[in-house]
Coordinates of C-alpha atoms and ligand atoms in Angstrom, one line a residue:
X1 CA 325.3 126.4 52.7
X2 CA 326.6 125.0 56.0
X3 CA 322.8 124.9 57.5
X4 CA 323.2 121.1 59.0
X5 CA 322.4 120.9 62.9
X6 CA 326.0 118.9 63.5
X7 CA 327.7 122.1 61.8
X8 CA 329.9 123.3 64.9
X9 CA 329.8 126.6 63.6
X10 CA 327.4 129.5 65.1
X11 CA 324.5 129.6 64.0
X12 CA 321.9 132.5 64.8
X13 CA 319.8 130.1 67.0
X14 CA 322.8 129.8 69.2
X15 CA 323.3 133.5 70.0
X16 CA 321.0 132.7 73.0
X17 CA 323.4 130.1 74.6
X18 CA 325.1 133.3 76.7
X19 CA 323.4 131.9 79.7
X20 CA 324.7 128.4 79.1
X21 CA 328.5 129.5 78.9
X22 CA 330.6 128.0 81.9
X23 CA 331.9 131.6 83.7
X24 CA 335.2 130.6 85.3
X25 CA 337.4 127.6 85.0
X26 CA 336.1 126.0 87.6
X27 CA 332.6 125.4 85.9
X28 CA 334.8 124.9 82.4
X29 CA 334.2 121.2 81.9
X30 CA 336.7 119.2 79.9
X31 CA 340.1 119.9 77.5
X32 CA 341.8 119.4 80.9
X33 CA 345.5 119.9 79.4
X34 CA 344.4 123.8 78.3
X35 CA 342.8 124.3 81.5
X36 CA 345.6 123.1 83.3
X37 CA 348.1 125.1 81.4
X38 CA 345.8 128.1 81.8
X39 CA 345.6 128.0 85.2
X40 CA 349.1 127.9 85.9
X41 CA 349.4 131.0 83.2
X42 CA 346.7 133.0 85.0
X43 CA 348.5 132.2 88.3
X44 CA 351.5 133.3 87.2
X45 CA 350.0 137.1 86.0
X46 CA 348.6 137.6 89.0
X47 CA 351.5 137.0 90.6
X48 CA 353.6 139.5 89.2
X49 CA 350.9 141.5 89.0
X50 CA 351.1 141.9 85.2
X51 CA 348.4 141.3 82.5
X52 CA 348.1 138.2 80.7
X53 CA 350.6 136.6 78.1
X54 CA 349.1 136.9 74.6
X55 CA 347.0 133.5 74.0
X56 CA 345.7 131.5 71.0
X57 CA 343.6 128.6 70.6
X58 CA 343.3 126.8 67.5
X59 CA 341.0 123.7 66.6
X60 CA 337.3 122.6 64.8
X61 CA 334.1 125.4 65.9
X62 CA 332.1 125.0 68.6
X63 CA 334.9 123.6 71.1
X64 CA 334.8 126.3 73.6
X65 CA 337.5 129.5 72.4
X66 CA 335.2 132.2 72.5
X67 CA 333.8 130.9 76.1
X68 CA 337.5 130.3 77.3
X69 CA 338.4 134.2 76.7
X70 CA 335.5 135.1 78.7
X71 CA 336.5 133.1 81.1
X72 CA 340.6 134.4 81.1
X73 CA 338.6 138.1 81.3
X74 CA 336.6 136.9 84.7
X75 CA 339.7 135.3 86.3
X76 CA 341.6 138.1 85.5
X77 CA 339.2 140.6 86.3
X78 CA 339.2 142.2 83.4
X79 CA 337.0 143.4 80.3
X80 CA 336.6 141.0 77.3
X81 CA 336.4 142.8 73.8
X82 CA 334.8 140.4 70.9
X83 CA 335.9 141.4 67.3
X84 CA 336.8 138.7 64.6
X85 CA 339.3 139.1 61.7
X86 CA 336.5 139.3 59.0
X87 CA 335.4 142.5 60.5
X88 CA 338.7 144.9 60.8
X89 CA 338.6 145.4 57.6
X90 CA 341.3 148.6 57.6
X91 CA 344.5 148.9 60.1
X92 CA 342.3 152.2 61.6
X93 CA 339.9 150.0 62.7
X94 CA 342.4 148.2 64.6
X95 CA 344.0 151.3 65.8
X96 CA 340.5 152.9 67.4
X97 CA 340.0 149.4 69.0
X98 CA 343.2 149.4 70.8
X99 CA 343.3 152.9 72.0
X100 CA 340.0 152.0 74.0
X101 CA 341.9 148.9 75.7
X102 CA 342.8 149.3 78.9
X103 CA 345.5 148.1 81.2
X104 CA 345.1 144.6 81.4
X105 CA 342.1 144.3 79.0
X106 CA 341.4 141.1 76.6
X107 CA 341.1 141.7 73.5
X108 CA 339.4 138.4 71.5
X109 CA 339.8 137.9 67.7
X110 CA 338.3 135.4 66.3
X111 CA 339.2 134.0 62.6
X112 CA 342.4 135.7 63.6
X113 CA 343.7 133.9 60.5
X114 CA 341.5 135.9 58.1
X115 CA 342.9 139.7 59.3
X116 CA 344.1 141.4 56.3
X117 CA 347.7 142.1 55.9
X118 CA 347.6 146.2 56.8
X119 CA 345.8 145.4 59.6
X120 CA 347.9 142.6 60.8
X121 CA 351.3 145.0 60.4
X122 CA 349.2 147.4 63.0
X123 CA 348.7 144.5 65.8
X124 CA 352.7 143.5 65.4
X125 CA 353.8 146.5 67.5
X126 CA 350.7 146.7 69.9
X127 CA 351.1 143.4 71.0
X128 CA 355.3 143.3 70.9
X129 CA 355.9 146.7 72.1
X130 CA 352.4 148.0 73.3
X131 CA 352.4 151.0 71.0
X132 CA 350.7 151.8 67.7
X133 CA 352.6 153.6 65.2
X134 CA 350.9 156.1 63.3
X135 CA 351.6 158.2 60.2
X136 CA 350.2 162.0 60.6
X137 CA 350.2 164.1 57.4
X138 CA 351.0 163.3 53.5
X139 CA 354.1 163.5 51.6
X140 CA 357.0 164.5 52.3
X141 CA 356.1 166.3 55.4
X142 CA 354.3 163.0 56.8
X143 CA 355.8 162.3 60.1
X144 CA 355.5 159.1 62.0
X145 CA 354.6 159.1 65.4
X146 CA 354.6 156.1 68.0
X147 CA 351.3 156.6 70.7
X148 CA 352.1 154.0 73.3
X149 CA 349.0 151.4 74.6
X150 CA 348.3 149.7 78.2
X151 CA 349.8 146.5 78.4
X152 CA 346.6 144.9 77.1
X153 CA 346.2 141.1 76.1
X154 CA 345.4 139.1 73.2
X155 CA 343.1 136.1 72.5
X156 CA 342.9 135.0 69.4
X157 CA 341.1 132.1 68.0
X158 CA 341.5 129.9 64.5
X159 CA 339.4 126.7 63.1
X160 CA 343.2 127.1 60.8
X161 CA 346.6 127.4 62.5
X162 CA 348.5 126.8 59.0
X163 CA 347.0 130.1 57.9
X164 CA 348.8 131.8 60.9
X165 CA 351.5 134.4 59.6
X166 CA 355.0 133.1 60.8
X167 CA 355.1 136.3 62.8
X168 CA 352.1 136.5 63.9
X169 CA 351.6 133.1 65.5
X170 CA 355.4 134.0 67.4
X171 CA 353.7 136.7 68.9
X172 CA 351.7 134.3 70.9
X173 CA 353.5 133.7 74.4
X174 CA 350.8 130.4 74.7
X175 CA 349.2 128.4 71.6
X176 CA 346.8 125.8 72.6
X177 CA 345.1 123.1 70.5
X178 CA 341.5 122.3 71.5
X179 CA 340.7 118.7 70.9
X180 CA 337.0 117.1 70.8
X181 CA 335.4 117.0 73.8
X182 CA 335.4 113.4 75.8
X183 CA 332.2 111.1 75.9
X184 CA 332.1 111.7 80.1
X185 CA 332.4 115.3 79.1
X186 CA 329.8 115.3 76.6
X187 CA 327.7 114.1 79.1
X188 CA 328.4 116.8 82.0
X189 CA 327.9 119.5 79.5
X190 CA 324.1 118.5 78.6
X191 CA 323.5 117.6 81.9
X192 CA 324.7 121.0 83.2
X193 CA 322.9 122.8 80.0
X194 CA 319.7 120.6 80.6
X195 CA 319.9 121.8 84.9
X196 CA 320.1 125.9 83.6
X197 CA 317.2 125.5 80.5
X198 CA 315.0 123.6 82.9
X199 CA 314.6 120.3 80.7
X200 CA 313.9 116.9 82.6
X201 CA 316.7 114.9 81.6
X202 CA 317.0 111.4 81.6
X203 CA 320.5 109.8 82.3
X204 CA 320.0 107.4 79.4
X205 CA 319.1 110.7 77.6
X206 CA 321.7 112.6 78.0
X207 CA 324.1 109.6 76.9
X208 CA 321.8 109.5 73.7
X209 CA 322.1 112.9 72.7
X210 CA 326.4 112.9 73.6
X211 CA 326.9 110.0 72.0
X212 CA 325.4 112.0 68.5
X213 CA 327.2 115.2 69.7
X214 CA 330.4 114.9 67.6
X215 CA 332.4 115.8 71.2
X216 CA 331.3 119.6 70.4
X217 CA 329.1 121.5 73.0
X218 CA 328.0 123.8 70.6
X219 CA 326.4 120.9 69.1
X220 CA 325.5 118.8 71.7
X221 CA 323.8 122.1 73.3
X222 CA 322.3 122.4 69.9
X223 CA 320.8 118.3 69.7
X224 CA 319.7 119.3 73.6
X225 CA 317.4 121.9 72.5
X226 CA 315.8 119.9 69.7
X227 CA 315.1 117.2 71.7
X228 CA 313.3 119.5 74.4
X229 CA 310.7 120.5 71.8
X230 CA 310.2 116.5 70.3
X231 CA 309.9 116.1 73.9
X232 CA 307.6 118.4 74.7
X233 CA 305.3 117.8 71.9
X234 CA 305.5 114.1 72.1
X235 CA 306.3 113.1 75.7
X236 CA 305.2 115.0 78.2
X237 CA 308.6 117.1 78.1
X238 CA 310.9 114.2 80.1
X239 CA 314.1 113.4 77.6
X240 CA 314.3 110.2 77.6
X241 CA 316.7 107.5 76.0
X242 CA 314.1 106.5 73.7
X243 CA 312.7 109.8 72.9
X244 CA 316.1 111.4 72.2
X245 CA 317.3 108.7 70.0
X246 CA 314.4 108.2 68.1
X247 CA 314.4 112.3 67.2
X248 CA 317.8 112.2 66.6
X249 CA 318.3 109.0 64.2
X250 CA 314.9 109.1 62.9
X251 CA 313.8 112.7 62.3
X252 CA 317.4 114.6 62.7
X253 CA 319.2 111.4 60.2
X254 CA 322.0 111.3 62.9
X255 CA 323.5 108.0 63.4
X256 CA 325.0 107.0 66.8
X257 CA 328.4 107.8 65.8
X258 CA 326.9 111.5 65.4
X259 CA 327.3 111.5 61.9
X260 CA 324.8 113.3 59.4
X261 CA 323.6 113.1 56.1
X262 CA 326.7 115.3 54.6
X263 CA 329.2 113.2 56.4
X264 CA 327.6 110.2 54.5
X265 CA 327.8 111.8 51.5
X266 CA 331.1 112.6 51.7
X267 CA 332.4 108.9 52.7
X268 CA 330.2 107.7 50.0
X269 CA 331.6 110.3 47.8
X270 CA 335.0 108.7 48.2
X271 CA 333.9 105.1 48.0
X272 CA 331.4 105.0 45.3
X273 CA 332.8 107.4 42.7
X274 CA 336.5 107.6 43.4
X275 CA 337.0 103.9 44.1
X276 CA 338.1 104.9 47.7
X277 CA 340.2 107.6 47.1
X278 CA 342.7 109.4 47.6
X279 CA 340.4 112.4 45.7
X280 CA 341.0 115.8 46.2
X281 CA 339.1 117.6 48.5
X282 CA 337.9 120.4 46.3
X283 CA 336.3 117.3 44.1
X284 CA 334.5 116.0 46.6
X285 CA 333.2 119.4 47.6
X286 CA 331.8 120.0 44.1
X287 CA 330.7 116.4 43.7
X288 CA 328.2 117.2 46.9
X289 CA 327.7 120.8 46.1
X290 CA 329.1 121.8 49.7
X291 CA 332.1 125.0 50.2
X292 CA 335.0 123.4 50.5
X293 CA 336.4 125.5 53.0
X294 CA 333.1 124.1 55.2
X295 CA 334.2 120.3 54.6
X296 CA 337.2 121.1 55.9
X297 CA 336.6 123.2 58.9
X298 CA 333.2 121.2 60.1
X299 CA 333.4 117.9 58.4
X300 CA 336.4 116.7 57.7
X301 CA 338.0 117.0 61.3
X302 CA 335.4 114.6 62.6
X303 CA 335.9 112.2 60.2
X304 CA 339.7 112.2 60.9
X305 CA 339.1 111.9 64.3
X306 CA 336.9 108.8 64.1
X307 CA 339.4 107.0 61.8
X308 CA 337.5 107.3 58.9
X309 CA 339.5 108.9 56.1
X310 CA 343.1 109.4 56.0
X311 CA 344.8 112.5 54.6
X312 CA 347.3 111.9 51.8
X313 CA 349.3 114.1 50.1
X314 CA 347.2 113.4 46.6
X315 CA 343.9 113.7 49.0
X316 CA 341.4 112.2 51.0
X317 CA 340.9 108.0 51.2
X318 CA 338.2 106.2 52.9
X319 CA 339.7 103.8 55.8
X320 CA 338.2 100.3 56.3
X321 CA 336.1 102.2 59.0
X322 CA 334.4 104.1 57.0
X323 CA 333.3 101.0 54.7
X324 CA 332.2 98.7 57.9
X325 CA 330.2 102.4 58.7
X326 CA 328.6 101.8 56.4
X327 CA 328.2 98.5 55.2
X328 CA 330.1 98.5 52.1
X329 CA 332.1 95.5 51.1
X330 CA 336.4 96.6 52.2
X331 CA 337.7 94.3 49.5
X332 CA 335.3 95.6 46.5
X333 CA 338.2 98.3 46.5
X334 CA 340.0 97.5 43.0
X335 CA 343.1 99.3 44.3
X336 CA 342.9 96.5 46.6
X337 CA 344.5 94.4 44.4
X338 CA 347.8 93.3 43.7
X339 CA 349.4 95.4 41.5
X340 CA 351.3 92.9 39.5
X341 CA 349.0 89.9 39.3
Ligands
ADP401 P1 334.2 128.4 69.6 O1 334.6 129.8 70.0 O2 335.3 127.4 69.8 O3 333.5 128.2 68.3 P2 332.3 128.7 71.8 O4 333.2 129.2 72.9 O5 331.4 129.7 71.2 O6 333.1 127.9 70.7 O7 331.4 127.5 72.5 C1 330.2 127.0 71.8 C2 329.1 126.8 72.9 O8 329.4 125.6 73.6 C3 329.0 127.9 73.9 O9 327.8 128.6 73.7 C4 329.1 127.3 75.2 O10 327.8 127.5 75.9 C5 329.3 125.9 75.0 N1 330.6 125.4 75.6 C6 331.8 125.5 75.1 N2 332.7 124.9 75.9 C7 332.1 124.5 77.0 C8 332.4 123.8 78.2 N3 333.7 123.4 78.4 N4 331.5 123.5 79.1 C9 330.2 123.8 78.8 N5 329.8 124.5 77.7 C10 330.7 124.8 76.8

């Protein structure tokens, strides 16, 4: 189960974080290249006074898709509808969704990798054409009938862009890839979600907590909220660096790289039992007893990021980073050595 507080995935304590989600661009700290090229996109709608290109943002959970089509919806005046693949589970579901868009409206679809085929041969028209093709009646009297839609728009949003249909993914005027979050960033975001929950925030603490936030604000909203209530119980409610580091190395087992106790394992994993790699990433995921798919959605990104394993066609190795991480020997590596001594 993917229960660990660094997950970037929602979790149901999260659902509150409404408040907490920047409303227009302007408050949209960070990923300056998409905002950039959304800006100039918006601009250019408005201009000609049509709705919005269809739009879809790939990259690790927790990065800010979801908040980003609520913000395209308030630049764009415009309603936002939420739905993820998971849950149109039939192409009629599809079809009573889009015949309640209206001109201009987003429609948002997260996990838009995971929509089922049928339903996916429904959204090829609506979002080429704007126009649902229906078949009334059975047999050989069945007739099919094409019931044109408002231009409406399209947001979707993936953790997997490889698992985008070919024609699905060239229905997307704009694709954008969401990278982590900077450390400045970091640090903006819990200072700005520290200002709206009311928490006294140190400087030194908000650097603590960033530092451990994996360049995710879901997280780093996530590590802010902790650290209130350790603050609150042991420090008068002021989050300081101290008190923030202390919680979060010595009661959360983050180090200051932000990594947890399944990160560890998984390095370890690597080093210890498959003499560095590269091992598949299914075998790791058994050897820890974690989903696959999780390692590589939440996990496995991070590590990449931080030049800690490398990605090989036969699997996943361990770099020399990950060794100095954490304090195992580089050259106890047998593969190390020469091949034809
Ligand atoms: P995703 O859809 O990529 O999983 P979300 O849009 O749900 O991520 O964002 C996760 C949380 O992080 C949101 O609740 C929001 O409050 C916060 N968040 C995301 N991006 C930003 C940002 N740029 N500035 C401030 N908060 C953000």
């Amino acid at each position: 189960m993917d229960d660990r507080i660094v997950s970037g995935k929602r979790k149901p304590e999260d659902t509150i974080d409404a408040a907490l989600r920047p409303k227009t661009l302007g408050d949209y700290e960070g990923q300056e290249r998409v905002v950039q090229n959304l800006r100039i996109l918006i601009e250019a709608a408005i201009k000609r006074s049509e709705p919005l290109d269809h739009v879809l943002f790939y990259g690790p959970p927790g990065l800010g898709k979801t908040t980003l089509a609520y913000v395209l919806g308030a630049e764009m005046g415009v309603n936002v509808k939420v739905t993820a693949g998971p849950s149109i589970e039939r192409a009629g579901d599809l079809a009573a969704i889009l015949t309640h868009q209206r001109k201009g409206d987003i429609l948002f679809i997260d996990e838009i990798h995971r929509l089922g085929r049928a339903v996916e041969e429904v959204l090829y028209p609506a979002m080429e054409d704007f126009a649902l093709d229906i078949v009334i009646g059975k047999g050989p009297s069945a007739k099919n009938v094409r019931l044109n839609l408002p231009r409406f728009t399209v947001v979707g949003a993936t953790t997997r862009l490889a698992l985008i249909t070919a024609p699905l993914r060239a229905r997307f005027g704009a694709v954008y890839r969401m990278d982590f979050y900077s450390h400045e960033a970091m640090v903006s975001i819990i200072k700005r979600g520290a200002r709206l929950l009311n928490v006294p925030l140190e400087d030194a603490g908000a650097n603590e907590i960033a530092r451990r936030s994996r360049g995710t604000p879901r997280v780093g909203i996530r590590l802010l909220k902790r650290c209130r209530d350790f603050a609150q119980v042991r420090a008068e409610g002021t989050i300081t660096a101290h008190i923030a580091a202390e919680f979060l190395s010595n009661y959360m087992e983050i180090d200051e790289l932000g990594l947890d106790d399944v990160d560890r394992r998984v390095l370890k994993t690597i080093i210890e039992k498959y003499e560095g790699g590269p091992v598949g990433l299914e075998t790791i995921a058994a050897s820890i007893s974690e989903e696959a798919d999780t390692i590589e959605d939440v996990y496995e990104p991070f590590l990449l990021q931080l030049g800690m394993i490398d990605r090989t066609p036969r699997g996943r190795a361990a770099t020399r980073i990950a060794y100095q991480h954490l304090n195992i020997p580089y050259n106890a590596k047998p593969r190390q050595e020469n091949m034809f001594d």
